[in-house]
Amino acid sequence: MTRPYNFSAGPAAMPAEVLQQAAAEMLDWQGSGMSVMEMSHRGKEFKSIIEAAESDLRELLAVPAHFRILFMQGGGLAENAIVPLNLSRGGAVDFVVTGSWSQKSFKEAGKYCETRLAASNAAQAHTELPDPASWRLSRDAQYVHLCSNETINGIEVHHLPDLKALGSDAPLVIDFSSHVASRPVDWSRVSLAFGGAQKNLGPAGLTLVVVREDLLGHALPICPSAFDYKTVADNGSMYNTPPTYAIYMAGLTFQWLKRQTEGELCGVAAMEQRNLAKAALLYDFIDQSQLYVNKVAGNCRSRMNVPFFLRDESRNEAFLAGAKAAGLLQLKGHKSVGGMRASIYNALPLAGVQALVTYMRDFEKTRA
Amino acid sequence: MTRPYNFSAGPAAMPAEVLQQAAAEMLDWQGSGMSVMEMSHRGKEFKSIIEAAESDLRELLAVPAHFRILFMQGGGLAENAIVPLNLSRGGAVDFVVTGSWSQKSFKEAGKYCETRLAASNAAQAHTELPDPASWRLSRDAQYVHLCSNETINGIEVHHLPDLKALGSDAPLVIDFSSHVASRPVDWSRVSLAFGGAQKNLGPAGLTLVVVREDLLGHALPICPSAFDYKTVADNGSMYNTPPTYAIYMAGLTFQWLKRQTEGELCGVAAMEQRNLAKAALLYDFIDQSQLYVNKVAGNCRSRMNVPFFLRDESRNEAFLAGAKAAGLLQLKGHKSVGGMRASIYNALPLAGVQALVTYMRDFEKTRA
């Protein structure tokens, strides 16, 4: 079966194998006589699903034993409130603003703590990554917030900062929504990572939080119980009814990830090699083109989200219509920046990027 | 195809037709080349899905034009915080406690407002409904909270109170999680209704809020933006990425509901007739039995959740094992009350209750 290539920024393409298995099991999961959607979350069937999902994710991301994995709801936007409700202790928090998402996080946190702007690339129109050596980190910050991949602006942090070396003892919190599981995470530098599932992990409606155990138990009294990390952890992500089907789909995706290999590499390490190859192909093509342009500095271009513009914007509609006709879907850029955006997450294969580059080359040549 | 009958309290049975359609459309929704899970929530395809879902639900529940329908996340437990964050204005709220769920709502709201116990059936072990004439309603309450169906205790409010007639000008908030769409709602008596989807509407991970428009815009400053009803309403339930697949499944369920008929009745009115017949069959059987007992007062027995006990509890395990062998799943009672519970939501047909009664009669006769 040939499916179109889907470049949506999220909810995003999922592996066809995962969707096929879900369709096959829809009315009867493994002889249980129930759809996964119909199972009590307290029953042994669903318990086996969520436990496998957590264990597979722990293996894939090499999450250390002193971190807890939480399956929550509300997406990254809800976490913009939930993180400071749990970690700020009402004190000060340092924010590194590198694009739309970290800007939103910065603004929302102001409801719960003193927010300090440690660095910003607003003056560079969110096209560069502020050098960590220049960040103004506070001595008394409860944590430092960094969005490690800005979905809208196409900026990725390729080297997580060593806060200790920068003179800060604060935990580093990263929003890894749009590049989770696309590359390994250096947990020695991260204390909490959160992300919506709908880019690289599964369907929308599931939020992943990976948090160092000693950060649990410090929520503000006004934190809703359902969003208190300690309550969620103590109840195995089942204090409230979890989004069971989304967890099942994420679990199938984790199994798919574990099966992926590149040479001797497997899992997330294999995905990283593929993602490097995909990104290199697309950026190299854009850079040599006369029609297309990507404005992000070379050292922080996202491997996942590639925003680009046509130098002749009057051709935007024709570009999108031709792409759709060629089986290349959802390439329109975010409304706040315009232009185009190719999101090339794990589930989008190299062949999809090759097809995109072929189309872009053809479009540039024949209709210029 | 014969599927077992699934009596789970939630996540719960879904109509087989709905699951079949979802399986068939899993890899390609209506020729779009995408699974619903893979669609941008901003695209025209998903917009058509969410708009149809909202419109169908408005028709099914006869929601008046001055009420907004919100699709949210976090379930009933999160709403226990979200409702007072939005409606309490930091003032006082009256709670009618009739079982486990309203008890939880009462406790959680204490974080945000002055909670007053207007009535409680704790002294009757949550088996009776306090007469509204006896409720101690405050003159200055910001709202009155009532759980209109207690899933665990099997108590249902069959006549929503007329607060005005009881001397209160406060809006009535109902938690209708476990009987939404099983019967019509008298919106002249309700100002806000909320419920998790995982009983009668669709998969877990989706929360429905139906709220009178004039109650929007009064959230406390500490309310997370993603849970501010006005923000959610102003953004058409897409301030944060909504649980797109759960909304799609709920939408399919709404279409299924619209197709249901009983005589000249259709939709929710038809379901109410079926639910009355199902409940009568089961309660009547239990009441004449020597083995089984339901302890809830006759005027407030739930049509959806029927908790019952074996007078000889040593036979519990045998009862459950025999039921499973007979294709009757998930009958174990909630851990907090023990015994059995048959949840007979919309998707559980009369034939399922007939099969259950046949099994129960057989079990009582042959193994006594």
Coordinates of C-alpha atoms in Angstrom, one line a residue, chain A residues 1 3-4 6 8 10-16 19-20 22-23 26-28 32-45 73-75 77-78 81-82 85 104 108 111-112 198 202-207 221-227 239-245 249 324 329-330 335, chain B residues 1 3-4 6 8 10-16 19-20 22-23 26-28 32-45 73-75 77-78 81-82 85 104 108 111-112 198 202-207 221-227 239-245 249 324 329-330 335:
Chain A
M1 CA 0.0 0.0 0.0
R3 CA 0.3 6.2 1.5
P4 CA 1.0 9.9 0.9
N6 CA 2.5 13.5 5.7
S8 CA 2.2 17.7 9.6
G10 CA 1.5 17.5 14.9
P11 CA -0.7 15.6 15.3
A12 CA 1.7 14.0 12.9
A13 CA 2.4 10.9 10.7
M14 CA 2.5 7.6 12.5
P15 CA 4.2 4.4 11.3
A16 CA 1.8 2.5 9.0
L19 CA -1.8 1.9 12.5
Q20 CA -2.3 -1.5 10.8
A22 CA -4.3 -1.0 15.8
A23 CA -6.9 -1.5 13.1
M26 CA -9.6 -2.7 17.3
L27 CA -12.5 -5.0 18.3
D28 CA -10.6 -7.6 20.1
S32 CA -9.7 -10.4 25.4
G33 CA -13.0 -9.8 23.6
M34 CA -12.5 -6.1 24.2
S35 CA -11.1 -3.1 22.3
V36 CA -8.4 -1.4 24.3
M37 CA -10.8 1.5 24.5
E38 CA -13.3 -0.6 26.4
M39 CA -11.0 -1.9 29.1
S40 CA -11.0 -0.8 32.7
H41 CA -7.7 0.9 33.3
R42 CA -7.6 -1.1 36.5
G43 CA -7.8 -4.5 34.8
K44 CA -4.9 -6.8 34.2
E45 CA -5.1 -6.3 30.4
Q73 CA -3.0 14.9 29.8
G74 CA -3.2 18.5 28.6
G75 CA -0.2 18.7 26.3
L77 CA 0.5 24.0 27.0
A78 CA -0.9 22.6 30.2
A81 CA 1.4 25.8 34.1
I82 CA 1.9 22.3 35.6
L85 CA 3.0 24.5 39.9
K104 CA 4.4 30.8 25.9
E108 CA 2.2 31.2 31.6
K111 CA 1.0 33.1 37.2
Y112 CA 2.9 31.0 39.7
Q198 CA 1.4 14.0 19.1
G202 CA 1.5 8.7 19.3
P203 CA -1.9 10.5 19.2
A204 CA -2.7 13.9 20.7
G205 CA -4.1 13.8 24.3
L206 CA -1.2 12.1 25.9
T207 CA 1.6 14.1 27.6
P221 CA -1.0 23.9 47.5
I222 CA -3.0 25.3 44.6
C223 CA -1.9 22.6 42.2
P224 CA -4.8 20.4 41.0
S225 CA -4.4 16.9 42.4
A226 CA -4.6 15.4 39.0
F227 CA -1.6 17.4 38.0
Y239 CA -4.9 8.8 39.7
N240 CA -7.4 9.9 37.2
T241 CA -8.4 7.7 34.3
P242 CA -5.5 7.8 31.9
P243 CA -5.9 8.3 28.1
T244 CA -5.8 4.5 27.7
Y245 CA -6.0 4.3 23.9
M249 CA -0.9 3.6 20.5
K324 CA -0.7 17.7 -2.4
L329 CA 0.6 16.6 2.6
Q330 CA 0.4 19.3 5.3
K335 CA 0.1 30.8 10.6
Chain B
M1 CA -19.7 -11.5 15.0
R3 CA -18.6 -10.2 21.1
P4 CA -18.7 -10.8 24.9
N6 CA -18.6 -5.8 28.7
S8 CA -16.9 -2.2 32.7
G10 CA -15.3 2.9 32.4
P11 CA -13.5 2.9 30.2
A12 CA -16.5 1.0 29.0
A13 CA -18.1 -0.9 26.1
M14 CA -18.5 1.0 22.9
P15 CA -20.9 0.2 20.0
A16 CA -19.4 -2.5 17.8
L19 CA -15.3 0.3 16.5
Q20 CA -15.7 -1.3 13.1
A22 CA -12.8 3.3 13.2
A23 CA -10.9 0.2 12.2
M26 CA -7.7 3.8 10.6
L27 CA -5.2 4.3 7.8
D28 CA -7.2 6.5 5.5
S32 CA -7.6 12.0 2.9
G33 CA -4.6 9.6 2.9
M34 CA -4.3 10.1 6.6
S35 CA -5.4 8.5 9.8
V36 CA -7.4 10.8 12.0
M37 CA -4.5 10.5 14.4
E38 CA -2.2 12.0 11.8
M39 CA -4.2 15.1 11.0
S40 CA -3.3 18.6 12.0
H41 CA -6.0 19.8 14.3
R42 CA -6.0 23.1 12.3
G43 CA -6.6 21.4 9.0
K44 CA -10.0 21.3 7.2
E45 CA -10.3 17.6 7.7
Q73 CA -8.7 16.8 28.9
G74 CA -8.1 15.5 32.4
G75 CA -11.4 13.7 33.2
L77 CA -11.0 14.4 38.6
A78 CA -9.3 17.3 36.9
A81 CA -10.3 21.6 40.4
I82 CA -11.1 23.2 37.1
L85 CA -11.0 27.6 39.4
K104 CA -13.8 13.9 45.9
E108 CA -10.6 19.1 45.9
K111 CA -8.1 24.3 47.6
Y112 CA -9.8 27.2 45.8
Q198 CA -15.1 7.1 28.9
G202 CA -16.1 7.5 23.8
P203 CA -12.5 6.7 24.9
A204 CA -10.8 8.0 28.0
G205 CA -8.8 11.2 27.7
L206 CA -11.7 13.4 26.6
T207 CA -13.7 15.5 29.0
P221 CA -5.8 34.3 38.0
I222 CA -4.2 31.0 39.1
C223 CA -6.2 29.0 36.6
P224 CA -3.9 27.4 34.0
S225 CA -4.7 28.9 30.6
A226 CA -5.4 25.5 29.1
F227 CA -8.2 25.0 31.6
Y239 CA -6.2 26.4 22.6
N240 CA -4.1 23.4 23.2
T241 CA -4.0 20.5 20.8
P242 CA -7.2 18.6 21.5
P243 CA -7.4 14.8 21.9
T244 CA -8.2 14.5 18.3
Y245 CA -8.7 10.8 18.0
M249 CA -14.5 8.4 18.3
K324 CA -16.2 -14.6 32.3
L329 CA -16.8 -9.3 31.4
Q330 CA -15.7 -6.8 34.0
K335 CA -12.4 -1.9 45.3

